[in-house]
Amino acid sequence: MNLSNIIKKLSGPVIFNILGSLFGILSTIIISRYYGSEKLGTISLSLKITQILMVVSLFGFREQIIKNISIYLKENDSHSASNLVSNIKFFSRISSLIITAIVLVILYFFSILFDKDKNFVPFMQIFIFSLVFIVQTKNNTFILISMGKYKKSVLFDGFYNTLFLLVLLLIVILLKINVTIEILAVVYFLSRIFNYVTSIYLFRRNPFFKKIKNRDFSYIKNGKDFFAISVINTLIANIDLVIIGIILNPKLVAIYAVCSRISQILELVTYVLSTAISPEIATLFHDKNFTQLKHVILKYMSFSFLIASIFCLSSLFLSSTLLNLWGDDFSNYSKELTIMIIATSIGFVFSPYANFLSMTGHQKVELRLNFIISIIFILILLFLTINFGLIGSALAFLVRIFSINFSRFYFSKQILKETI
């Protein structure tokens, strides 16, 4: 597969991912300018916490779905694929309901813990009910990825989600509704429901999957390593905003969230690229076609280096202009944004190796790596944020992105050397 074919294969999903991110960015601009940066900080923190809870609810099923169903499809094993999907949807539904109930209890009986941000409890008391729908939508996107339908998976993993959100916010503005934090929670909640309903309609049209009600708890046992990896990965990716929310005020949380969102535009391409290559890695490694596997990864890395260079150079010149879109409160933080843009650009170069360890049966190696890096990152983040404020948080962000991506690259290369 040459570079032009890779670009052609990924162009559709990347465009939808970028559009989805654009809709999301426009939504945050609307919230910041119409309703205040404090509310945006509350929402950003709530979304990060929900992201962590979503991964816990999924039991590490993402890797099982992408790896196993891509193999089942190749072998035309409809029964095994259907059994896997049925059990995963059942167990994740139960876990998300339990977690929702636990969160509601904590918010009701321990609301004093969240006094620093008066908007957090009323927002989460409504938005947490979307967890069940978010989890099932994720399962549907994982199945689409395993089937090679990357464009459709991106639609439900970001595009429709933010499109529905933007439309609902515009409706609220046009109707001149008096917006409270509870109204914003309902808007976010409805956007997740609409996204879920759309994904269900598409998924049920696929004749390959049958209805099976045989409960097999071995899937939970088989996914324990994947579960630990996904939880640690999500904590590494999201704990920064939670820690910053504890140390700093909601306004600075909003500024960090915006800088993070701008810098991570490139990660939208990372997601598409890593998910596009994951089924290829799983099947080529399963077939012991190691030479072809190495060739495929090198081709993807040529693409990732080219895109990273273009993104980094163009974004650095526009950092102040971009931040000014959210208001005057944001425009003085271009240094933080610059650091974070450099970080994601470096990380993107190594993105073809993002899922290599999990897709090749080396999830225990990835688990150890992620655990060590997460501990180091949290300690560095606490120290730098407490002592240097938001610029320290940005530097910790750089450390996290580089260390996790380079370590995956290094150990994946070692495995390839041993097999070729």
PDB file of N, CA and C in Angstrom, residues 2-49:
ATOM      1  N   ASN A   2       0.833   2.087  -1.059  1.00  0.00           N
ATOM      2  CA  ASN A   2       1.663   3.270  -1.115  1.00  0.00           C
ATOM      3  C   ASN A   2       0.984   4.445  -0.412  1.00  0.00           C
ATOM      4  N   LEU A   3       1.713   5.578  -0.346  1.00  0.00           N
ATOM      5  CA  LEU A   3       1.229   6.725   0.403  1.00  0.00           C
ATOM      6  C   LEU A   3      -0.081   7.263  -0.146  1.00  0.00           C
ATOM      7  N   SER A   4      -0.227   7.282  -1.448  1.00  0.00           N
ATOM      8  CA  SER A   4      -1.462   7.814  -2.049  1.00  0.00           C
ATOM      9  C   SER A   4      -2.664   6.955  -1.687  1.00  0.00           C
ATOM     10  N   ASN A   5      -2.473   5.629  -1.627  1.00  0.00           N
ATOM     11  CA  ASN A   5      -3.565   4.744  -1.240  1.00  0.00           C
ATOM     12  C   ASN A   5      -3.947   4.926   0.223  1.00  0.00           C
ATOM     13  N   ILE A   6      -2.941   5.156   1.074  1.00  0.00           N
ATOM     14  CA  ILE A   6      -3.220   5.402   2.490  1.00  0.00           C
ATOM     15  C   ILE A   6      -4.032   6.679   2.647  1.00  0.00           C
ATOM     16  N   ILE A   7      -3.615   7.729   1.945  1.00  0.00           N
ATOM     17  CA  ILE A   7      -4.343   9.002   2.018  1.00  0.00           C
ATOM     18  C   ILE A   7      -5.780   8.836   1.520  1.00  0.00           C
ATOM     19  N   LYS A   8      -5.949   8.081   0.422  1.00  0.00           N
ATOM     20  CA  LYS A   8      -7.288   7.847  -0.115  1.00  0.00           C
ATOM     21  C   LYS A   8      -8.148   7.061   0.861  1.00  0.00           C
ATOM     22  N   LYS A   9      -7.542   6.077   1.527  1.00  0.00           N
ATOM     23  CA  LYS A   9      -8.266   5.235   2.469  1.00  0.00           C
ATOM     24  C   LYS A   9      -8.711   6.018   3.697  1.00  0.00           C
ATOM     25  N   LEU A  10      -7.863   6.942   4.157  1.00  0.00           N
ATOM     26  CA  LEU A  10      -8.134   7.644   5.403  1.00  0.00           C
ATOM     27  C   LEU A  10      -8.794   9.006   5.205  1.00  0.00           C
ATOM     28  N   SER A  11      -8.824   9.508   3.989  1.00  0.00           N
ATOM     29  CA  SER A  11      -9.290  10.878   3.760  1.00  0.00           C
ATOM     30  C   SER A  11     -10.734  11.085   4.225  1.00  0.00           C
ATOM     31  N   GLY A  12     -11.626  10.149   3.908  1.00  0.00           N
ATOM     32  CA  GLY A  12     -13.021  10.284   4.319  1.00  0.00           C
ATOM     33  C   GLY A  12     -13.176  10.333   5.826  1.00  0.00           C
ATOM     34  N   PRO A  13     -12.672   9.323   6.561  1.00  0.00           N
ATOM     35  CA  PRO A  13     -12.756   9.360   8.019  1.00  0.00           C
ATOM     36  C   PRO A  13     -12.100  10.585   8.638  1.00  0.00           C
ATOM     37  N   VAL A  14     -10.956  10.997   8.093  1.00  0.00           N
ATOM     38  CA  VAL A  14     -10.266  12.160   8.647  1.00  0.00           C
ATOM     39  C   VAL A  14     -11.113  13.413   8.478  1.00  0.00           C
ATOM     40  N   ILE A  15     -11.726  13.575   7.318  1.00  0.00           N
ATOM     41  CA  ILE A  15     -12.573  14.747   7.064  1.00  0.00           C
ATOM     42  C   ILE A  15     -13.740  14.780   8.045  1.00  0.00           C
ATOM     43  N   PHE A  16     -14.403  13.645   8.238  1.00  0.00           N
ATOM     44  CA  PHE A  16     -15.521  13.598   9.179  1.00  0.00           C
ATOM     45  C   PHE A  16     -15.056  13.857  10.610  1.00  0.00           C
ATOM     46  N   ASN A  17     -13.879  13.347  10.941  1.00  0.00           N
ATOM     47  CA  ASN A  17     -13.340  13.575  12.281  1.00  0.00           C
ATOM     48  C   ASN A  17     -13.020  15.050  12.500  1.00  0.00           C
ATOM     49  N   ILE A  18     -12.441  15.677  11.485  1.00  0.00           N
ATOM     50  CA  ILE A  18     -12.112  17.098  11.593  1.00  0.00           C
ATOM     51  C   ILE A  18     -13.388  17.938  11.674  1.00  0.00           C
ATOM     52  N   LEU A  19     -14.376  17.596  10.872  1.00  0.00           N
ATOM     53  CA  LEU A  19     -15.649  18.310  10.937  1.00  0.00           C
ATOM     54  C   LEU A  19     -16.302  18.140  12.305  1.00  0.00           C
ATOM     55  N   GLY A  20     -16.235  16.917  12.829  1.00  0.00           N
ATOM     56  CA  GLY A  20     -16.798  16.674  14.159  1.00  0.00           C
ATOM     57  C   GLY A  20     -16.097  17.503  15.207  1.00  0.00           C
ATOM     58  N   SER A  21     -14.775  17.587  15.102  1.00  0.00           N
ATOM     59  CA  SER A  21     -14.015  18.407  16.043  1.00  0.00           C
ATOM     60  C   SER A  21     -14.357  19.885  15.880  1.00  0.00           C
ATOM     61  N   LEU A  22     -14.535  20.319  14.642  1.00  0.00           N
ATOM     62  CA  LEU A  22     -14.905  21.714  14.381  1.00  0.00           C
ATOM     63  C   LEU A  22     -16.245  22.044  15.021  1.00  0.00           C
ATOM     64  N   PHE A  23     -17.223  21.134  14.879  1.00  0.00           N
ATOM     65  CA  PHE A  23     -18.524  21.338  15.519  1.00  0.00           C
ATOM     66  C   PHE A  23     -18.366  21.425  17.040  1.00  0.00           C
ATOM     67  N   GLY A  24     -17.500  20.552  17.582  1.00  0.00           N
ATOM     68  CA  GLY A  24     -17.261  20.571  19.022  1.00  0.00           C
ATOM     69  C   GLY A  24     -16.618  21.870  19.470  1.00  0.00           C
ATOM     70  N   ILE A  25     -15.657  22.356  18.694  1.00  0.00           N
ATOM     71  CA  ILE A  25     -14.983  23.619  19.016  1.00  0.00           C
ATOM     72  C   ILE A  25     -15.969  24.781  18.950  1.00  0.00           C
ATOM     73  N   LEU A  26     -16.805  24.806  17.926  1.00  0.00           N
ATOM     74  CA  LEU A  26     -17.824  25.857  17.821  1.00  0.00           C
ATOM     75  C   LEU A  26     -18.777  25.831  19.015  1.00  0.00           C
ATOM     76  N   SER A  27     -19.096  24.627  19.484  1.00  0.00           N
ATOM     77  CA  SER A  27     -19.974  24.492  20.643  1.00  0.00           C
ATOM     78  C   SER A  27     -19.331  25.095  21.883  1.00  0.00           C
ATOM     79  N   THR A  28     -18.037  24.836  22.082  1.00  0.00           N
ATOM     80  CA  THR A  28     -17.355  25.392  23.259  1.00  0.00           C
ATOM     81  C   THR A  28     -17.223  26.912  23.150  1.00  0.00           C
ATOM     82  N   ILE A  29     -17.037  27.435  21.935  1.00  0.00           N
ATOM     83  CA  ILE A  29     -16.986  28.883  21.743  1.00  0.00           C
ATOM     84  C   ILE A  29     -18.322  29.509  22.117  1.00  0.00           C
ATOM     85  N   ILE A  30     -19.411  28.870  21.689  1.00  0.00           N
ATOM     86  CA  ILE A  30     -20.752  29.368  22.017  1.00  0.00           C
ATOM     87  C   ILE A  30     -20.962  29.381  23.524  1.00  0.00           C
ATOM     88  N   ILE A  31     -20.599  28.294  24.182  1.00  0.00           N
ATOM     89  CA  ILE A  31     -20.803  28.203  25.626  1.00  0.00           C
ATOM     90  C   ILE A  31     -19.960  29.249  26.347  1.00  0.00           C
ATOM     91  N   SER A  32     -18.695  29.403  25.933  1.00  0.00           N
ATOM     92  CA  SER A  32     -17.806  30.354  26.593  1.00  0.00           C
ATOM     93  C   SER A  32     -18.290  31.787  26.416  1.00  0.00           C
ATOM     94  N   ARG A  33     -18.704  32.146  25.207  1.00  0.00           N
ATOM     95  CA  ARG A  33     -19.076  33.539  24.926  1.00  0.00           C
ATOM     96  C   ARG A  33     -20.480  33.883  25.414  1.00  0.00           C
ATOM     97  N   TYR A  34     -21.412  32.918  25.364  1.00  0.00           N
ATOM     98  CA  TYR A  34     -22.793  33.198  25.760  1.00  0.00           C
ATOM     99  C   TYR A  34     -23.047  32.941  27.244  1.00  0.00           C
ATOM    100  N   TYR A  35     -22.378  31.925  27.794  1.00  0.00           N
ATOM    101  CA  TYR A  35     -22.739  31.491  29.148  1.00  0.00           C
ATOM    102  C   TYR A  35     -21.583  31.533  30.136  1.00  0.00           C
ATOM    103  N   GLY A  36     -20.363  31.872  29.674  1.00  0.00           N
ATOM    104  CA  GLY A  36     -19.246  32.075  30.579  1.00  0.00           C
ATOM    105  C   GLY A  36     -18.241  30.938  30.578  1.00  0.00           C
ATOM    106  N   SER A  37     -16.969  31.300  30.785  1.00  0.00           N
ATOM    107  CA  SER A  37     -15.906  30.300  30.789  1.00  0.00           C
ATOM    108  C   SER A  37     -16.010  29.359  31.980  1.00  0.00           C
ATOM    109  N   GLU A  38     -16.625  29.808  33.074  1.00  0.00           N
ATOM    110  CA  GLU A  38     -16.777  28.934  34.244  1.00  0.00           C
ATOM    111  C   GLU A  38     -17.661  27.736  33.919  1.00  0.00           C
ATOM    112  N   LYS A  39     -18.756  27.989  33.208  1.00  0.00           N
ATOM    113  CA  LYS A  39     -19.637  26.878  32.822  1.00  0.00           C
ATOM    114  C   LYS A  39     -18.925  25.930  31.856  1.00  0.00           C
ATOM    115  N   LEU A  40     -18.118  26.502  30.966  1.00  0.00           N
ATOM    116  CA  LEU A  40     -17.352  25.664  30.044  1.00  0.00           C
ATOM    117  C   LEU A  40     -16.364  24.799  30.827  1.00  0.00           C
ATOM    118  N   GLY A  41     -15.763  25.354  31.870  1.00  0.00           N
ATOM    119  CA  GLY A  41     -14.856  24.576  32.710  1.00  0.00           C
ATOM    120  C   GLY A  41     -15.561  23.427  33.397  1.00  0.00           C
ATOM    121  N   THR A  42     -16.771  23.688  33.900  1.00  0.00           N
ATOM    122  CA  THR A  42     -17.572  22.636  34.543  1.00  0.00           C
ATOM    123  C   THR A  42     -17.899  21.520  33.565  1.00  0.00           C
ATOM    124  N   ILE A  43     -18.338  21.897  32.371  1.00  0.00           N
ATOM    125  CA  ILE A  43     -18.719  20.909  31.364  1.00  0.00           C
ATOM    126  C   ILE A  43     -17.503  20.092  30.934  1.00  0.00           C
ATOM    127  N   SER A  44     -16.371  20.757  30.726  1.00  0.00           N
ATOM    128  CA  SER A  44     -15.156  20.052  30.303  1.00  0.00           C
ATOM    129  C   SER A  44     -14.734  19.025  31.341  1.00  0.00           C
ATOM    130  N   LEU A  45     -14.779  19.406  32.618  1.00  0.00           N
ATOM    131  CA  LEU A  45     -14.429  18.480  33.692  1.00  0.00           C
ATOM    132  C   LEU A  45     -15.407  17.316  33.744  1.00  0.00           C
ATOM    133  N   SER A  46     -16.686  17.595  33.590  1.00  0.00           N
ATOM    134  CA  SER A  46     -17.708  16.545  33.633  1.00  0.00           C
ATOM    135  C   SER A  46     -17.548  15.557  32.486  1.00  0.00           C
ATOM    136  N   LEU A  47     -17.220  16.065  31.309  1.00  0.00           N
ATOM    137  CA  LEU A  47     -17.029  15.188  30.155  1.00  0.00           C
ATOM    138  C   LEU A  47     -15.812  14.287  30.340  1.00  0.00           C
ATOM    139  N   LYS A  48     -14.762  14.816  30.944  1.00  0.00           N
ATOM    140  CA  LYS A  48     -13.565  14.010  31.196  1.00  0.00           C
ATOM    141  C   LYS A  48     -13.866  12.886  32.186  1.00  0.00           C
ATOM    142  N   ILE A  49     -14.586  13.213  33.249  1.00  0.00           N
ATOM    143  CA  ILE A  49     -14.944  12.192  34.234  1.00  0.00           C
ATOM    144  C   ILE A  49     -15.830  11.129  33.607  1.00  0.00           C
TER     145      ILE A  49
END
